[in-house]
Coordinates of C-alpha atoms and ligand atoms in Angstrom, one line a residue:
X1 CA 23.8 58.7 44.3
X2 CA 25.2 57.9 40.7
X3 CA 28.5 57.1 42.2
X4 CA 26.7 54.6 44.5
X5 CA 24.4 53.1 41.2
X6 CA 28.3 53.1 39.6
X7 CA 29.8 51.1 41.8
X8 CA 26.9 48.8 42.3
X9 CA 26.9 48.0 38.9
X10 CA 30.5 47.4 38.8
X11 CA 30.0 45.2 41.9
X12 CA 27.0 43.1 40.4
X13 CA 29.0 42.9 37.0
X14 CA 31.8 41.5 38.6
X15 CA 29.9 39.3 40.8
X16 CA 28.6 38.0 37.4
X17 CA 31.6 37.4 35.3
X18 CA 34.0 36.2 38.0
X19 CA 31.0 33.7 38.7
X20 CA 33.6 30.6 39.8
X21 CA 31.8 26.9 40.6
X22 CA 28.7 25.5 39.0
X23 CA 26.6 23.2 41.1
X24 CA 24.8 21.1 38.3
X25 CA 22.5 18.2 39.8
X26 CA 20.0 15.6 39.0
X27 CA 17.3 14.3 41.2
X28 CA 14.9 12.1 41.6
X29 CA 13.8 11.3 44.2
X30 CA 14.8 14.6 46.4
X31 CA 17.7 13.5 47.9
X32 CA 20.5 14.8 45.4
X33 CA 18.7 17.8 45.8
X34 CA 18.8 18.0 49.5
X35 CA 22.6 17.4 49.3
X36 CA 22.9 20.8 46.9
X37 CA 20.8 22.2 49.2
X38 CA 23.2 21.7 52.4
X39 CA 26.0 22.3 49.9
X40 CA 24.8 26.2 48.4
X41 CA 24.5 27.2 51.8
X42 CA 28.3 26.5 52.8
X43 CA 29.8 27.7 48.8
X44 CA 29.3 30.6 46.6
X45 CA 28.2 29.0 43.4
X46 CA 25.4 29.0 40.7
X47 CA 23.6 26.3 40.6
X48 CA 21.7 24.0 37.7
X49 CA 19.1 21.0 38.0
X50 CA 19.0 19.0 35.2
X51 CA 15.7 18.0 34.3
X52 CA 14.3 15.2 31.9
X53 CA 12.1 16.5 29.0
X54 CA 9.4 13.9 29.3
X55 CA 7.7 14.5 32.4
X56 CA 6.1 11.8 35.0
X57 CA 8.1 9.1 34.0
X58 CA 8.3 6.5 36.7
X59 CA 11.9 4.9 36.6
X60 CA 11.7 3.0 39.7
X61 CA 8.2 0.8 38.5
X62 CA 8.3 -2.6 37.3
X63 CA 11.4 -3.4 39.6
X64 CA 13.0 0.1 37.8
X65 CA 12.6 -1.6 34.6
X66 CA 12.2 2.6 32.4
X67 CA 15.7 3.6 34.3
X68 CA 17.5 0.1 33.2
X69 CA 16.2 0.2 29.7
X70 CA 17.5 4.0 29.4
X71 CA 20.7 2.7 31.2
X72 CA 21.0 0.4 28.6
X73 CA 20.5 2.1 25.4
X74 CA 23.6 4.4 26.8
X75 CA 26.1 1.9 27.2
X76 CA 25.1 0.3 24.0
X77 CA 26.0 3.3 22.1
X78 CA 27.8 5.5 24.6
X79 CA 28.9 7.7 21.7
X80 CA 25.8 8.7 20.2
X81 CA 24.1 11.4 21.1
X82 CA 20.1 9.6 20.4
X83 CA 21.2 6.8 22.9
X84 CA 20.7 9.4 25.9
X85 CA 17.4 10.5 26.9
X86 CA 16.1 14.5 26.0
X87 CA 16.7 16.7 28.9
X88 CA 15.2 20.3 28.7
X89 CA 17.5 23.4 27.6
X90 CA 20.6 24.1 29.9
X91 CA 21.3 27.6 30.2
X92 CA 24.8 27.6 31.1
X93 CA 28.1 29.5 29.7
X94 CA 30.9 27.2 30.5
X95 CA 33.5 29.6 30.6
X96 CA 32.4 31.3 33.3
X97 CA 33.7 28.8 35.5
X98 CA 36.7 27.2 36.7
X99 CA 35.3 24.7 39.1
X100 CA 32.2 22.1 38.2
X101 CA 30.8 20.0 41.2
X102 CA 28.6 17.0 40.1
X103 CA 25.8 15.9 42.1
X104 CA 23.9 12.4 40.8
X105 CA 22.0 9.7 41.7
X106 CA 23.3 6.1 40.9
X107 CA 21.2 3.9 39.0
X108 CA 22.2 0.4 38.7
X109 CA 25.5 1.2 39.9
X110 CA 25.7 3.9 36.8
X111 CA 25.2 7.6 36.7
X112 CA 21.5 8.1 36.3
X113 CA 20.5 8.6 32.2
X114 CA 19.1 12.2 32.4
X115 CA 22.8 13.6 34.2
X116 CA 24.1 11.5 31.8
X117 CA 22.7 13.7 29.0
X118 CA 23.8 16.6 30.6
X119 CA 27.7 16.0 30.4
X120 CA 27.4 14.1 27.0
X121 CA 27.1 17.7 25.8
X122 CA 28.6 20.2 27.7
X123 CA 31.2 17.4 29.7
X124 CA 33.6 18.1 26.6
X125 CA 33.3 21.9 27.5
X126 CA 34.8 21.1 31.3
X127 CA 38.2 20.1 30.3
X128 CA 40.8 21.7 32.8
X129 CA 38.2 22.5 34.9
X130 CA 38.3 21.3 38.5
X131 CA 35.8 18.7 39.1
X132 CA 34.4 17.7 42.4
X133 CA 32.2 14.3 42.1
X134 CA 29.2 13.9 44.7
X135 CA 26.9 10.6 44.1
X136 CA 24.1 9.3 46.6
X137 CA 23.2 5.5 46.6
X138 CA 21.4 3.3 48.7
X139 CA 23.8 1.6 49.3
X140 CA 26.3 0.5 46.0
X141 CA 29.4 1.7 45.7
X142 CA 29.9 4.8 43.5
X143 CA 32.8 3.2 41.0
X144 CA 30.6 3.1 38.4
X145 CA 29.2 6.5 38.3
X146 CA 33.0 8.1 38.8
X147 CA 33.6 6.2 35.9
X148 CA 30.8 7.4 33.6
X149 CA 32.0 11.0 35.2
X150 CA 35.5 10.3 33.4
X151 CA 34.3 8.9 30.6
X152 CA 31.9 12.1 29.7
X153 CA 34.6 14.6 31.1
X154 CA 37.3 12.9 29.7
X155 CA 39.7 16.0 30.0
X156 CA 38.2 17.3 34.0
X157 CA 40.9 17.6 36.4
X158 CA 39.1 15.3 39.2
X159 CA 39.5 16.0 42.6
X160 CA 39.9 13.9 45.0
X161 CA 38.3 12.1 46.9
X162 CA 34.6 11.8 45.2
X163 CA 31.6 12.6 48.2
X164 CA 29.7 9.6 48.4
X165 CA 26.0 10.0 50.8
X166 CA 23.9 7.1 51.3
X167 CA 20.5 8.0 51.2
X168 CA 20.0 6.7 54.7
X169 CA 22.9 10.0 55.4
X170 CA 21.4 12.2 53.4
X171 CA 19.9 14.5 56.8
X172 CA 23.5 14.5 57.8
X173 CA 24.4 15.6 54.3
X174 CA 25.6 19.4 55.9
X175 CA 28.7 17.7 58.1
X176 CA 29.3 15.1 55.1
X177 CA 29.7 18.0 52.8
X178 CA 31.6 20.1 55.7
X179 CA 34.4 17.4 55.7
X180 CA 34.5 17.0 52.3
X181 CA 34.9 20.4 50.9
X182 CA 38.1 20.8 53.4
X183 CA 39.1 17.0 51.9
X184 CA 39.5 18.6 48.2
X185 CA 41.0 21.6 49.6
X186 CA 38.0 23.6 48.2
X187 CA 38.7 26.9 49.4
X188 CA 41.9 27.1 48.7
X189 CA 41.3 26.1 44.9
X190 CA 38.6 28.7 45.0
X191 CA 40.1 31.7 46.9
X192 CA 42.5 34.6 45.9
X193 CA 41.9 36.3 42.5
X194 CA 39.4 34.2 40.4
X195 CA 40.9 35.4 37.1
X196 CA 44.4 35.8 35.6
X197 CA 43.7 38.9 32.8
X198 CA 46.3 38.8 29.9
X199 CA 47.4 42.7 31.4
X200 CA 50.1 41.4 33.6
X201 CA 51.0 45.3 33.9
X202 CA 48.0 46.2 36.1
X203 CA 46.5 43.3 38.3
X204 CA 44.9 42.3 41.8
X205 CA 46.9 39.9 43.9
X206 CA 46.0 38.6 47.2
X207 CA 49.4 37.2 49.1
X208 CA 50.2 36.7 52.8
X209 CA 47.6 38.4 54.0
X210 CA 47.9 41.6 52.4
X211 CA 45.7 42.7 48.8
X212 CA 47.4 45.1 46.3
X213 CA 48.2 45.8 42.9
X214 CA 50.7 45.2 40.4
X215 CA 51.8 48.1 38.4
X216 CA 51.5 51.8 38.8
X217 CA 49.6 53.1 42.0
X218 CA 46.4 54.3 41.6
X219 CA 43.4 53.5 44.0
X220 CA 42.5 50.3 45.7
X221 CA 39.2 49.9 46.7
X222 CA 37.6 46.4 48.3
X223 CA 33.8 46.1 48.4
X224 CA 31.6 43.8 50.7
X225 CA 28.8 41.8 48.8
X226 CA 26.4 44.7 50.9
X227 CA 28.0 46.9 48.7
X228 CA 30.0 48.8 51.6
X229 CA 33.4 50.1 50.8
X230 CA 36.0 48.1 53.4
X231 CA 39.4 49.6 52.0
X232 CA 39.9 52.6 49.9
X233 CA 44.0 53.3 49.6
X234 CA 46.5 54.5 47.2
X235 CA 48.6 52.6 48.5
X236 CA 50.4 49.6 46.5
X237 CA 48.9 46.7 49.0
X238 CA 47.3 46.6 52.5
X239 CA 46.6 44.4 54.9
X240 CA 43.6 42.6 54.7
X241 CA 43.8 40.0 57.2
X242 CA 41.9 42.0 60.1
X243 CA 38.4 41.5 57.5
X244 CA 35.7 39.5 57.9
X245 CA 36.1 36.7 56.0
X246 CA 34.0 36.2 52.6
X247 CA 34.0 37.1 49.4
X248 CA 34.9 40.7 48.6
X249 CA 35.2 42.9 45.2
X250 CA 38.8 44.5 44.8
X251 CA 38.6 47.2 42.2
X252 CA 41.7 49.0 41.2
X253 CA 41.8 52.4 39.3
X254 CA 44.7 54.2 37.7
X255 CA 44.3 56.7 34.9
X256 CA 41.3 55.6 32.8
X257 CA 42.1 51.1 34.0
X258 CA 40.4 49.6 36.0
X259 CA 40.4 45.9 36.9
X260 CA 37.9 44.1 39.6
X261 CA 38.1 41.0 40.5
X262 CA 36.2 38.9 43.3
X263 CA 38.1 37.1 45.9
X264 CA 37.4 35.4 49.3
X265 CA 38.9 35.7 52.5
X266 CA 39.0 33.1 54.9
Ligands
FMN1 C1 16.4 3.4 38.3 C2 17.0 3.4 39.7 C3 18.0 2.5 39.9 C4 18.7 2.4 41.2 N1 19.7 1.5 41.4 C5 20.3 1.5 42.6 C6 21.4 0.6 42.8 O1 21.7 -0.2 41.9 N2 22.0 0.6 44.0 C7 21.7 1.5 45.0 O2 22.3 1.4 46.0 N3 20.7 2.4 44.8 C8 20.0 2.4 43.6 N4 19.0 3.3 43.4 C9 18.6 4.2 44.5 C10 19.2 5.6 44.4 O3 20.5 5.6 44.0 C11 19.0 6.4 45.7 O4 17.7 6.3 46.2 C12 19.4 7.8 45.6 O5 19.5 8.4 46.8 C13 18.4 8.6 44.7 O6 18.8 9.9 44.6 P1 17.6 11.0 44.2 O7 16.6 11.0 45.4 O8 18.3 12.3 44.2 O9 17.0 10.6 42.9 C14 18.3 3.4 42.2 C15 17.3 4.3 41.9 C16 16.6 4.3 40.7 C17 15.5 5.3 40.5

């Protein structure tokens, strides 16, 4: 039984830390949201909504006259940080992921104020990070809001191409999504070992089909995310390609190390 609570913890610890895409959205009117909806149930990621702090506002009444006025006080000053509207706390730790998708509405061909706000403070903390760009419209093109992307990431490593739904497209969002995440190569980017540790001695790789460890021998274990042990070997690598694919825990063990890492098999 405590071996079991062990190597739960170790699972939901790795689980944690190995965390690899953020989902972080603004919405409306629902149908940004409906798009991360389709999208968290084809990718593992954690996911944020962005949310004004003034609550109830209208931006759409008086021919959207609130979202132009907010719209304008942004590009009047785009580097200060009182020209963007409050947005409540954002609990996120940046460096827990390697991969940011962006999901906004466009507003006057721009990206809508309160996403906006979001990467004028932590779009700074994204460089390097791979970046996937999703924007719904009614019907303008997206230009504009891939632009204000750049401009408040100005160091993300943008995939291409950027997801662009219609809001008339927004039920088909699932297939939209489908095609896309194979366009920008997403799994791929995602899969194999999410993190390079600085012991190059003793480390998980994933190659041709086959998991092991670099280094001495010890054990090799690979969990499912049910918590059932898959693999247990001694030996240096094994073939994995037989498994299920999803994302799996590898933890390796030799003489007091031990280094787990997350990866997905497809
Ligand atoms: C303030 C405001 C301005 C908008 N401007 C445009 C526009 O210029 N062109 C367009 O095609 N859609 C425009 N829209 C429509 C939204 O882009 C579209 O309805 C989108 O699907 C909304 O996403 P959401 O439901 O997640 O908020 C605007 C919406 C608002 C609220």
């Amino acid at each position: 039984m405590k071996k079991l609570m062990i190597t739960m913890a170790a699972i939901l610890c790795a689980a944690a830390i190995n965390a690899k895409t953020l989902v972080a959205y603004y919405s409306y009117t629902n149908n940004v949201e409906r798009i991360v909806t389709a999208l968290r149930s084809q990718i593992d990621a954690d996911v944020i909504e962005i949310e004004p702090a003034e609550k109830g506002l209208d931006y759409a009444a008086n021919n959207y006259a609130l979202g132009t006025q907010l719209l304008n006080a942004i590009k009047a000053n785009p580097n200060d940080a009182s020209s963007y509207p409050a947005i409540d706390p954002v609990d996120v730790n940046m460096n827990d992921y390697d991969m940011v998708i962006i999901a906004a509405p466009l507003w006057w061909s721009q990206m809508a104020a309160p996403f906006q706000t979001f990467l004028f403070h932590y779009g700074p903390q994204m460089k390097g990070k791979n970046i996937g760009v999703i924007v719904s419209s009614a019907s303008s093109g997206i230009g504009g809001v891939v632009a204000d992307a750049k401009r408040l990431i100005p160091e993300g490593n943008f995939l291409e191409p950027n997801l662009w739904i219609r809001s008339s497209q927004t039920s088909n969002a699932a297939s939209l999504i489908s095609s896309w995440l194979n366009d920008i190569h997403y799994n791929d980017i995602t899969s194999a070992v999410t993190t390079i540790t600085a012991d190059n001695d003793f480390e998980i790789f994933v190659a041709n089909g086959m998991i092991g460890v670099n280094g001495e021998s010890g054990t090799l274990a690979l969990y499912n995310l049910s918590g059932n042990k898959v693999i247990e070997t001694t030996e240096r690598r094994v073939r994995i390609d037989a498994l299920a694919p999803g994302i799996y825990i590898a933890q390796a063990t030799n003489a007091g190390r031990s280094v787990t890492r997350k990866i997905n098999i497809r």
